[in-house]
Coordinates of N, CA and C in Angstrom, one line a residue:
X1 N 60.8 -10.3 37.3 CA 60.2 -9.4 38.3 C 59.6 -8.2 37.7
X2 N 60.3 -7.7 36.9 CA 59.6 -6.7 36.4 C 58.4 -6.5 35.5
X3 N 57.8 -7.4 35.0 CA 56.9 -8.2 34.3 C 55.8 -8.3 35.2
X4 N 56.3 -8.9 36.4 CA 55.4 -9.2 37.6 C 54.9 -7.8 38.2
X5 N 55.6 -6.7 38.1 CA 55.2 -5.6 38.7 C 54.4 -5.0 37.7
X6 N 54.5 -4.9 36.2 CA 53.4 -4.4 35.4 C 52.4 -4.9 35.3
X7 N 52.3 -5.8 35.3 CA 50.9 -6.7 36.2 C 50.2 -6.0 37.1
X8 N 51.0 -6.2 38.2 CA 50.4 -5.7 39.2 C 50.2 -4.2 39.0
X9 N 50.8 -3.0 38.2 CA 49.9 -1.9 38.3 C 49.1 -1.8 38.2
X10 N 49.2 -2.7 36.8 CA 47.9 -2.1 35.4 C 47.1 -2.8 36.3
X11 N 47.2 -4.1 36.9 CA 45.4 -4.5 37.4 C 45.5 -3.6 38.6
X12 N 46.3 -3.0 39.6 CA 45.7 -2.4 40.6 C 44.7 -0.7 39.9
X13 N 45.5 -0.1 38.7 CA 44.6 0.7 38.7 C 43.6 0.5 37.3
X14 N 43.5 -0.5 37.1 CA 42.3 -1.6 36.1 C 41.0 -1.4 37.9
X15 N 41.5 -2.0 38.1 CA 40.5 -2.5 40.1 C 40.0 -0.9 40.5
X16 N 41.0 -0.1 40.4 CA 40.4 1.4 41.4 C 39.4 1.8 40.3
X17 N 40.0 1.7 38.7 CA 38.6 2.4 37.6 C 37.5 1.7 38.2
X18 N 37.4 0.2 37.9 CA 36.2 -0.6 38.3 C 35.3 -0.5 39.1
X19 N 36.2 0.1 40.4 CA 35.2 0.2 41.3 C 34.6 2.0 40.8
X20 N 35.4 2.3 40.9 CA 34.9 4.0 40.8 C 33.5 3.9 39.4
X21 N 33.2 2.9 38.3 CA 32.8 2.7 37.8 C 31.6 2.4 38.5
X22 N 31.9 1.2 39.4 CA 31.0 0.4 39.8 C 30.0 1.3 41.0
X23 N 31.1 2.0 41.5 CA 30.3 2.8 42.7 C 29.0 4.1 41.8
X24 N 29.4 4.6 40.6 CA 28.8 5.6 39.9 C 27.5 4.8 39.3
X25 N 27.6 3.8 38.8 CA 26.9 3.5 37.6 C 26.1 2.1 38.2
X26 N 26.5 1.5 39.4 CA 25.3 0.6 39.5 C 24.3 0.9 40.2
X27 N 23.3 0.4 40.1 CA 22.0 1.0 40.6 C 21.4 0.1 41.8
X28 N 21.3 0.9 42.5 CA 20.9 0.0 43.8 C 19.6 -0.1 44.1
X29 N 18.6 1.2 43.6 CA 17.5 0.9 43.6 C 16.9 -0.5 42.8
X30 N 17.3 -1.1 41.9 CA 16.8 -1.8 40.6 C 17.5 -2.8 40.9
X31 N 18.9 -3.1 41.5 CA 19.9 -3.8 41.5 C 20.3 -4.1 40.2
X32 N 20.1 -3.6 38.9 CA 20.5 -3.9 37.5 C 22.6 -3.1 37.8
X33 N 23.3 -4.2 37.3 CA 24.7 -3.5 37.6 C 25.4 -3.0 36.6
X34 N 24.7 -2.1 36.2 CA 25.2 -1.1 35.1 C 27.0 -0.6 35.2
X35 N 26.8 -0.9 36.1 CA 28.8 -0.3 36.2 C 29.3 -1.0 36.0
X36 N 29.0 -2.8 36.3 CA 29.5 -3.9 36.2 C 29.6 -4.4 34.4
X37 N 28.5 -4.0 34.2 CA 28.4 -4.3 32.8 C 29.2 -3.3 31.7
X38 N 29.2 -2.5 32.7 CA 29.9 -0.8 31.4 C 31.6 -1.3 31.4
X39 N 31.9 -2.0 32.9 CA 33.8 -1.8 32.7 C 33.5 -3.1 32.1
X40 N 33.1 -4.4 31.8 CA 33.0 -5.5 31.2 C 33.3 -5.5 29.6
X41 N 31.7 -4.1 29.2 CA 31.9 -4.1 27.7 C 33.4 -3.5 27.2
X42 N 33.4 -2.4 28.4 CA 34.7 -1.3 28.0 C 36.1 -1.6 27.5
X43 N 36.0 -3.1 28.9 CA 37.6 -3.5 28.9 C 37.6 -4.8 27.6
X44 N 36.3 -5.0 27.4 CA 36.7 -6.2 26.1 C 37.0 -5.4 25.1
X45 N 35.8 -4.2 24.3 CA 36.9 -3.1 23.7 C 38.3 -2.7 23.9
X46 N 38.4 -2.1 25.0 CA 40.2 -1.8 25.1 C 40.6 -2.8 24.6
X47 N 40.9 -4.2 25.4 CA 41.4 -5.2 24.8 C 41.5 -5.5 23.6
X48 N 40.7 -5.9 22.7 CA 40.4 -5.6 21.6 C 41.5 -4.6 20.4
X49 N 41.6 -3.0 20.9 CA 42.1 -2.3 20.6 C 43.5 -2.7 20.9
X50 N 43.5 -2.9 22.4 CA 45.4 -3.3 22.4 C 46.1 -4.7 21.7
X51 N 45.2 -5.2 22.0 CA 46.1 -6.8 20.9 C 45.7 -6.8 19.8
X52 N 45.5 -5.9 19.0 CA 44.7 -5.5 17.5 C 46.0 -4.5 17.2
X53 N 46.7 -3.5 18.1 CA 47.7 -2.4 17.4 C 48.6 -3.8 17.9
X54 N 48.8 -4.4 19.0 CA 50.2 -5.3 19.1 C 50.3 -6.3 18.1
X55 N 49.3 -6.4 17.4 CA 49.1 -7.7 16.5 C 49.9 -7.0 15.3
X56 N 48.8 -5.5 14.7 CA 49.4 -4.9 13.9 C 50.4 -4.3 13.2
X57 N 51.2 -3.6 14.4 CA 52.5 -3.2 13.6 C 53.5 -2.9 15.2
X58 N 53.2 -3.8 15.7 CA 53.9 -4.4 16.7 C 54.5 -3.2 17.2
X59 N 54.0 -2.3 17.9 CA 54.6 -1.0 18.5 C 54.5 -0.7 19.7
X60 N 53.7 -1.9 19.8 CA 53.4 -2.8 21.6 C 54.2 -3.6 22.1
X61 N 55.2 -3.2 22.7 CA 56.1 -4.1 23.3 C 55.4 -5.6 24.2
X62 N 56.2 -6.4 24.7 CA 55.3 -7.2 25.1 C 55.5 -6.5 26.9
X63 N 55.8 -6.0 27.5 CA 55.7 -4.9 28.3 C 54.5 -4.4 28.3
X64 N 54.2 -3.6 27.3 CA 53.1 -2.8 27.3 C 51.8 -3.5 27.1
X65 N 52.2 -4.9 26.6 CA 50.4 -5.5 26.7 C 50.3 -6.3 27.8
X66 N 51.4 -6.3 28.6 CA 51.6 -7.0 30.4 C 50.5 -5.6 31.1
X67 N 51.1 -5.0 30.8 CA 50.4 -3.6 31.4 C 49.4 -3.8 31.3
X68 N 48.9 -3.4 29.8 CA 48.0 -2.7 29.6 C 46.8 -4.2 29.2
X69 N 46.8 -5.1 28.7 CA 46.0 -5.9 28.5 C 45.7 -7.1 29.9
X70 N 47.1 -7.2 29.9 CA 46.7 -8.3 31.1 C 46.5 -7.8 32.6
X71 N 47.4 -6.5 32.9 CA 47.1 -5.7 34.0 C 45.6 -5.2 34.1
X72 N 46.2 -4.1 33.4 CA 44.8 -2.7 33.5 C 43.3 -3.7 32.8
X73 N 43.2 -4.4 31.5 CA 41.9 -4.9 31.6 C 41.7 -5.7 32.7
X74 N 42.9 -7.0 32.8 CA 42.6 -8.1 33.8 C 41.7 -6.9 34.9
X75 N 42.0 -6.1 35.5 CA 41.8 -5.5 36.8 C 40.3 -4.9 36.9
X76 N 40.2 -4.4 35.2 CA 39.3 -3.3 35.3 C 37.8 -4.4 34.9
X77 N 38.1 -5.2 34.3 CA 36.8 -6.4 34.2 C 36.4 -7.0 34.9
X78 N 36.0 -7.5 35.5 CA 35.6 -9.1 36.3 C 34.3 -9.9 36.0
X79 N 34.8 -11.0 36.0 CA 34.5 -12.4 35.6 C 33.6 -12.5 37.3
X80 N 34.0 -12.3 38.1 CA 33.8 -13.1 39.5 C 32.3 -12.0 40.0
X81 N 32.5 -11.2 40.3 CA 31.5 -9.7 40.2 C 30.3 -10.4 39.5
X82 N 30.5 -10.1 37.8 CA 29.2 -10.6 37.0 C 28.2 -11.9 37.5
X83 N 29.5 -13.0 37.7 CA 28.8 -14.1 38.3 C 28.0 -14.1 39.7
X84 N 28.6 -13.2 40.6 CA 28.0 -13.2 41.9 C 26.5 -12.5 41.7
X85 N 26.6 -11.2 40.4 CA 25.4 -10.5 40.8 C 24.4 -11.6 39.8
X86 N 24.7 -12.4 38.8 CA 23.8 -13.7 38.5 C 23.2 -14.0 39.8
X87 N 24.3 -14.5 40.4 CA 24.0 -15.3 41.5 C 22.6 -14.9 42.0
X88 N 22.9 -13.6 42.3 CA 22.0 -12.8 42.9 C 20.4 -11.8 42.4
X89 N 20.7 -12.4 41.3 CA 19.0 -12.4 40.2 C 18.5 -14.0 40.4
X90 N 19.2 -14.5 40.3 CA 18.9 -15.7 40.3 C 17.9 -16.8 41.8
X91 N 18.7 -16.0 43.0 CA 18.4 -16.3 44.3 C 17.0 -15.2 44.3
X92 N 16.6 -14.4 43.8 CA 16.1 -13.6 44.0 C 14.8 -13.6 43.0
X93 N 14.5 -14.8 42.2 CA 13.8 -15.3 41.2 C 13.8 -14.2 40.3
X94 N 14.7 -13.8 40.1 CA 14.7 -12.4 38.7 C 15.3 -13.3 37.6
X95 N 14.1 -14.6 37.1 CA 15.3 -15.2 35.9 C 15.3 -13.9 34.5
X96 N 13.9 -13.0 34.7 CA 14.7 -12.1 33.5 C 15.9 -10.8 33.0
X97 N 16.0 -10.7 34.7 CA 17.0 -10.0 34.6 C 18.8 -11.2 34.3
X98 N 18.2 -12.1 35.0 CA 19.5 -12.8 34.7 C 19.2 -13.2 33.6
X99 N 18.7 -13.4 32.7 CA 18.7 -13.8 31.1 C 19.3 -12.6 30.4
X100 N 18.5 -11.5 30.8 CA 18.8 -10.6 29.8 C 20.8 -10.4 30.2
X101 N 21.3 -9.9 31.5 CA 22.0 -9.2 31.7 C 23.2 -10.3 30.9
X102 N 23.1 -11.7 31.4 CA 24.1 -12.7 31.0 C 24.5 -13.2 29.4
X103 N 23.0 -12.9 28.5 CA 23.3 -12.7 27.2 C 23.5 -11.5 26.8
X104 N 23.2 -10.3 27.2 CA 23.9 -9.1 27.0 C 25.0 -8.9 27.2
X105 N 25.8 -9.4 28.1 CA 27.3 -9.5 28.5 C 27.9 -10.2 27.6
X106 N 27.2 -11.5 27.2 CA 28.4 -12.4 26.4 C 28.4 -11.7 25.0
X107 N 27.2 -11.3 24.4 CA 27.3 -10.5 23.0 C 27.7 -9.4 22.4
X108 N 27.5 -8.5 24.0 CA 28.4 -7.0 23.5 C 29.6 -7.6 24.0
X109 N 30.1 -8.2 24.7 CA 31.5 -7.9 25.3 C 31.8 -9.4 24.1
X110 N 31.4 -9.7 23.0 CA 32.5 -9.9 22.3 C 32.4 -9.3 21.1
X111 N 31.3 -8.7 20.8 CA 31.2 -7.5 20.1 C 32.2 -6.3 20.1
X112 N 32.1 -6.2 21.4 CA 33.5 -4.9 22.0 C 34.7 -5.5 21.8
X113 N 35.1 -6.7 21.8 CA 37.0 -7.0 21.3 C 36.6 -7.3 20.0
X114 N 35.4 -7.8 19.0 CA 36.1 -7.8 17.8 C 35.8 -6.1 17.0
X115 N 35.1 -5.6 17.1 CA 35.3 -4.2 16.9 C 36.3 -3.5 17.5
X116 N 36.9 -3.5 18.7 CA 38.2 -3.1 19.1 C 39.4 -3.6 17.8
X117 N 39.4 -4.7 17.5 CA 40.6 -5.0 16.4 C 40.2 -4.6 15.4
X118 N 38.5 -4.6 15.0 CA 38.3 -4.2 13.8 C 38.7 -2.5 13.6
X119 N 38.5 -1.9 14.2 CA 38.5 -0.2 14.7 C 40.2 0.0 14.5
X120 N 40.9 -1.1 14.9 CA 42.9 -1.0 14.7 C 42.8 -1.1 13.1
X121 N 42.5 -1.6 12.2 CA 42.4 -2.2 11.0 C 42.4 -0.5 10.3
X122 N 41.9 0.4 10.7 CA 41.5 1.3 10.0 C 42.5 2.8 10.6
X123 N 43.8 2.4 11.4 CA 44.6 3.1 12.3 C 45.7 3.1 11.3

């Protein structure tokens, strides 16, 4: 149970960043979703960072990467978001914005977790 509830913080206040991200930074004029894309790259970094020190020198309980990796990123990323606003370049014949934003997503945000571990390497 307790497991279950650090879960549930970290993604509830993973969800409240996201949005406060999302409300700041995506652009409605352009519909380009910069906010979407910022907690995306951010939380594969974090990530990155946290199973890079838990890997490391194990000072991460497995608690704290309930929290902090599967809570707070699970919450603060979304998978489902990115796809919808595809969706919605897509329905809207913007194939270049959906080209660009969907290889930009997959390249920095794995760019952002292996530099997150790589960035632990030097801690």
């Amino acid at each position: 149970m307790k497991q279950l509830l650090l879960v549930f913080i970290g993604g509830g206040t993973g969800s409240i960043l996201r949005y406060l991200v999302g409300k700041f930074l995506n652009n409605s004029e352009t519909g380009i979703p910069y906010g979407t894309f910022t907690a995306n790259i951010l939380g594969s970094l974090l990530i990155g960072i946290i199973l890079g020190l838990a890997a490391k020198n194990e000072n991460l309980t497995q608690d704290h990467t309930l929290l902090l990796a599967t809570g707070f990123c699970g919450g603060f990323t979304t998978f489902s978001t990115f796809a919808y606003e595809n969706h919605i370049f897509l329905k809207s014949g913007d194939f270049t914005s959906f080209a660009f934003y969907t290889i930009a997503s997959f390249i920095f945000g794995f760019l952002a977790v292996f530099a997150g571990i790589y960035l632990i390497k030097f801690i």
